[in-house]
mmCIF file of C-alpha atoms in Angstrom:
data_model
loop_
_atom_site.group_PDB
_atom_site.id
_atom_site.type_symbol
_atom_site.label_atom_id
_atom_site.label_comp_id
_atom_site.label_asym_id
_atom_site.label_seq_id
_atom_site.Cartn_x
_atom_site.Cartn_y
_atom_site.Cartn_z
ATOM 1 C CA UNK H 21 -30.077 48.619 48.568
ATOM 2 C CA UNK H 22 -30.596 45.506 46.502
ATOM 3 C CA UNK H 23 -28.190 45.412 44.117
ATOM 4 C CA UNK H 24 -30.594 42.720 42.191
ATOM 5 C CA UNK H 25 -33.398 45.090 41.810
ATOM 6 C CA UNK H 26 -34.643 45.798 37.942
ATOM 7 C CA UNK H 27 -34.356 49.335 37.771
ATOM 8 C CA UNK H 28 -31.859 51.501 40.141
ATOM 9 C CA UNK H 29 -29.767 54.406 39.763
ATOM 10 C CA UNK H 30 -27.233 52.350 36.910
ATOM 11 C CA UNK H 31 -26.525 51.841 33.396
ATOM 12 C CA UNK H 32 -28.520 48.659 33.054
ATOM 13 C CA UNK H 33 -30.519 46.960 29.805
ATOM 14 C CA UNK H 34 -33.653 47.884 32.049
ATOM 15 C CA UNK H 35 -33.200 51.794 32.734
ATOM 16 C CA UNK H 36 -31.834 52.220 28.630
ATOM 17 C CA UNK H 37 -34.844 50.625 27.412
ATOM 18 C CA UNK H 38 -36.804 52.714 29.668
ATOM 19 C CA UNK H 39 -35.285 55.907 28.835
ATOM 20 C CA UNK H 40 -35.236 55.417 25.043
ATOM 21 C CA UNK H 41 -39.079 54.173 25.561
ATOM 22 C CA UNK H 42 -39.204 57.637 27.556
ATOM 23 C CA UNK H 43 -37.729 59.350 24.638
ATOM 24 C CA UNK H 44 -39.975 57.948 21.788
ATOM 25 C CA UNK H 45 -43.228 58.521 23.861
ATOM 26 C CA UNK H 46 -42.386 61.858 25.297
ATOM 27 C CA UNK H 47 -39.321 63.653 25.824
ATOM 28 C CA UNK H 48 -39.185 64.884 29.226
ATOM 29 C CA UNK H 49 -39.570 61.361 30.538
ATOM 30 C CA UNK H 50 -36.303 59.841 28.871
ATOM 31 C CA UNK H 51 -35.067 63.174 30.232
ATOM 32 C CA UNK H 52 -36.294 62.100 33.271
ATOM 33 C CA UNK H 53 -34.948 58.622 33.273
ATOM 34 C CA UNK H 54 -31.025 59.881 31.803
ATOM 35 C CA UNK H 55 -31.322 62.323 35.070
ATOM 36 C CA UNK H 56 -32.150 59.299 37.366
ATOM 37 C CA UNK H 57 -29.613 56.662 35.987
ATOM 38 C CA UNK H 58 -26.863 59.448 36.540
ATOM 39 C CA UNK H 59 -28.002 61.412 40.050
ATOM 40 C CA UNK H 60 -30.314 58.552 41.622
ATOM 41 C CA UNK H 61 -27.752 57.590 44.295
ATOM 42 C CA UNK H 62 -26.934 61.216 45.037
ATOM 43 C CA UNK H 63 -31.211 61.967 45.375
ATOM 44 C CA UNK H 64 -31.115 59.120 48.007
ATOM 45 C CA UNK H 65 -28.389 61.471 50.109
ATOM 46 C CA UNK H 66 -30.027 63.900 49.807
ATOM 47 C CA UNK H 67 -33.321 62.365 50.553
ATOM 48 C CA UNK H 68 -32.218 61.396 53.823
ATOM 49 C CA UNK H 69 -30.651 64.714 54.988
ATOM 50 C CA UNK H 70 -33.965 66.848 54.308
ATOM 51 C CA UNK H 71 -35.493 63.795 56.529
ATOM 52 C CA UNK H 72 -33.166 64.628 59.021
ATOM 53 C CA UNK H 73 -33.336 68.304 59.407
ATOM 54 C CA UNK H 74 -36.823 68.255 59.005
ATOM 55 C CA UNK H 75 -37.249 65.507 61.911
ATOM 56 C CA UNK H 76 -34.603 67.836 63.866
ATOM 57 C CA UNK H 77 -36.842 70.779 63.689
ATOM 58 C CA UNK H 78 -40.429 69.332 64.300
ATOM 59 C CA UNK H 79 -38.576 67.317 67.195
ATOM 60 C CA UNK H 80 -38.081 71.091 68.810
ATOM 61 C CA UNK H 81 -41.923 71.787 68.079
ATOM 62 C CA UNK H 82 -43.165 68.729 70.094
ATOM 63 C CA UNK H 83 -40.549 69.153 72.765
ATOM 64 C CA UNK H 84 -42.039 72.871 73.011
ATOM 65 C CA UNK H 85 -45.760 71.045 72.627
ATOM 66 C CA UNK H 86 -45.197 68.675 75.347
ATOM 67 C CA UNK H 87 -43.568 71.196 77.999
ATOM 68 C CA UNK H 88 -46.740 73.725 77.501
ATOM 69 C CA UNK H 89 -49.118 70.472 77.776
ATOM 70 C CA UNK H 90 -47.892 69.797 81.065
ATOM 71 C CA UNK H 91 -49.031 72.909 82.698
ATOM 72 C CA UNK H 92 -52.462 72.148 82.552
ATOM 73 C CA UNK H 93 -53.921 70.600 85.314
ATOM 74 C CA UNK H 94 -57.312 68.593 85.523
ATOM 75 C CA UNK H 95 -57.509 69.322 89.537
ATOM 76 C CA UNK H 96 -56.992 65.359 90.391
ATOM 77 C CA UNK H 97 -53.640 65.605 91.463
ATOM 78 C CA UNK H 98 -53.452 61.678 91.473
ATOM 79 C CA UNK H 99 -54.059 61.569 87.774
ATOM 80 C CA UNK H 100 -51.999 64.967 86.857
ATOM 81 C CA UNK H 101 -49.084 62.880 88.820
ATOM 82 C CA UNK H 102 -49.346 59.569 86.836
ATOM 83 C CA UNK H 103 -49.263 61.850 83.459
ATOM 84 C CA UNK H 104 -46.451 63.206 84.218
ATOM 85 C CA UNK H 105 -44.435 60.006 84.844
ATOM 86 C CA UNK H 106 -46.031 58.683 81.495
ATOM 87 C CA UNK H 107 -44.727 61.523 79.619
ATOM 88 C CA UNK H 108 -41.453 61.561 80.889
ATOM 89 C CA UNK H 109 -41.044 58.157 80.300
ATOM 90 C CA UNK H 110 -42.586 57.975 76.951
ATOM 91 C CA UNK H 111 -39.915 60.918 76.284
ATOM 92 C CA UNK H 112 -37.194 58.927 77.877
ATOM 93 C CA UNK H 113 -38.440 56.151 75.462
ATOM 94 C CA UNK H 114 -38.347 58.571 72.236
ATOM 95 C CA UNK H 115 -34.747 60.172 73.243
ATOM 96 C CA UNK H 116 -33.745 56.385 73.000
ATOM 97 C CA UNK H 117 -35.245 55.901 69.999
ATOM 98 C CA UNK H 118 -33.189 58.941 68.791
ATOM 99 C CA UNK H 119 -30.194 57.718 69.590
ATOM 100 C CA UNK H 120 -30.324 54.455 68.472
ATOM 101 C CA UNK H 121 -31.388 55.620 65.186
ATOM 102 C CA UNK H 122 -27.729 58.265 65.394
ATOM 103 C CA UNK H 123 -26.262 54.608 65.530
ATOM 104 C CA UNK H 124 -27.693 52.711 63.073
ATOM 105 C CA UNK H 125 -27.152 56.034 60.947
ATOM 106 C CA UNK H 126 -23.369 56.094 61.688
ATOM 107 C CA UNK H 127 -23.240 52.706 61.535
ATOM 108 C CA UNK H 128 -25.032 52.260 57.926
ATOM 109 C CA UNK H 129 -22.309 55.259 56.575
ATOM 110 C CA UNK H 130 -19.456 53.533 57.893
ATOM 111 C CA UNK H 131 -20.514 50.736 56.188
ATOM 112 C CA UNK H 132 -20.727 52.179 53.142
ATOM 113 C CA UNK H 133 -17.887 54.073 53.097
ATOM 114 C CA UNK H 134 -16.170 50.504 53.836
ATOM 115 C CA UNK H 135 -17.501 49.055 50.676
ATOM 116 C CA UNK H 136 -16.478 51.926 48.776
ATOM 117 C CA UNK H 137 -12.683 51.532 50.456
ATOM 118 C CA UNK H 138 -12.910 48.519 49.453
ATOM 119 C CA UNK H 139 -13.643 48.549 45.676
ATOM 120 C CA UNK H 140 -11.388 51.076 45.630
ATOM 121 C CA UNK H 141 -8.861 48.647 46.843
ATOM 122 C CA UNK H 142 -9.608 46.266 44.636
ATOM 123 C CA UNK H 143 -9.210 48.852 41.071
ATOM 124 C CA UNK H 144 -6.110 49.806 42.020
ATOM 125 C CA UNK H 145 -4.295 46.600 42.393
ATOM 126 C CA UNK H 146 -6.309 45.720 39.166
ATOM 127 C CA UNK H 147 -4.375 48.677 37.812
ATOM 128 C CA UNK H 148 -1.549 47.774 39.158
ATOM 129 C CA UNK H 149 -1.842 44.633 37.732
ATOM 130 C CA UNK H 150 -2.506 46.016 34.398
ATOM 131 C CA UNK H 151 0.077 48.583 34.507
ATOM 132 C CA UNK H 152 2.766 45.824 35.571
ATOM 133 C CA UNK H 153 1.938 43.647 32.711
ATOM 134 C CA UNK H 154 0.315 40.943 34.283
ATOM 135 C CA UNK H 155 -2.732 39.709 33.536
ATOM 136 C CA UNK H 156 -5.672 41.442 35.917
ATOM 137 C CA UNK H 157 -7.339 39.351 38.242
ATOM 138 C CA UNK H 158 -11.230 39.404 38.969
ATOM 139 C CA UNK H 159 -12.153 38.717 42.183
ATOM 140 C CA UNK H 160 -15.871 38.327 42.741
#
């Protein structure tokens, strides 16, 4: 995500103004703004794992779609032969697809979880440092 973008999921002058706006012009919608500034990152979690179990279960509908297509014959064995290597290829193409989407996938989290070791990291020697006295230092 941009972390320069106007209005995400934070506590910034942007999202207050627009939830007090919210408030003074109609309640639900500062409502609605309070419940985005606090649960937006979790709605983008949870936006992507509908996306994946829906894509997991229609992928089981067109897999079931494609193997009662290929029954059908037009009676020019010639052409019935050259569909059939298109769709199996086209499928071998798609499964590909698949996976290489699994990877970017597991690839994106560990990322993330990475960045979130890391500022981790970083508040607890800032604690630390506070804790032993010294002066905490900021590193950007």
């Amino acid at each position: 995500m941009n972390q320069s973008a106007l209005i995400r999921p934070d506590w910034t002058p942007a999202t207050i103004a627009l939830m007090v706006l919210g408030f003074v012009v109609f309640w639900p919608l500062g409502l609605a703004m309070l419940a985005y500034i606090l649960f937006g990152d979790r709605l983008r979690g949870f936006k992507r794992d509908a996306n994946d179990r829906a894509d997991r279960m229609f992928a089981g509908c067109r897999r079931a779609k494609s193997r009662y297509n290929t029954h059908f014959t037009t009676g020019n064995v010639a052409f019935d032969d050259w569909r059939k290597t298109e769709i199996d290829r086209i499928e071998e193409e798609r499964r590909k697809l698949d996976e290489m989407r699994e990877e970017f996938d597991n690839y994106v989290r560990e990322l993330r979880r990475a960045k979130d070791q890391e500022e981790f990291d970083r508040f607890m020697r800032e604690r630390q440092n506070r804790s032993s006295g010294q002066n905490p230092v900021v590193d950007l």
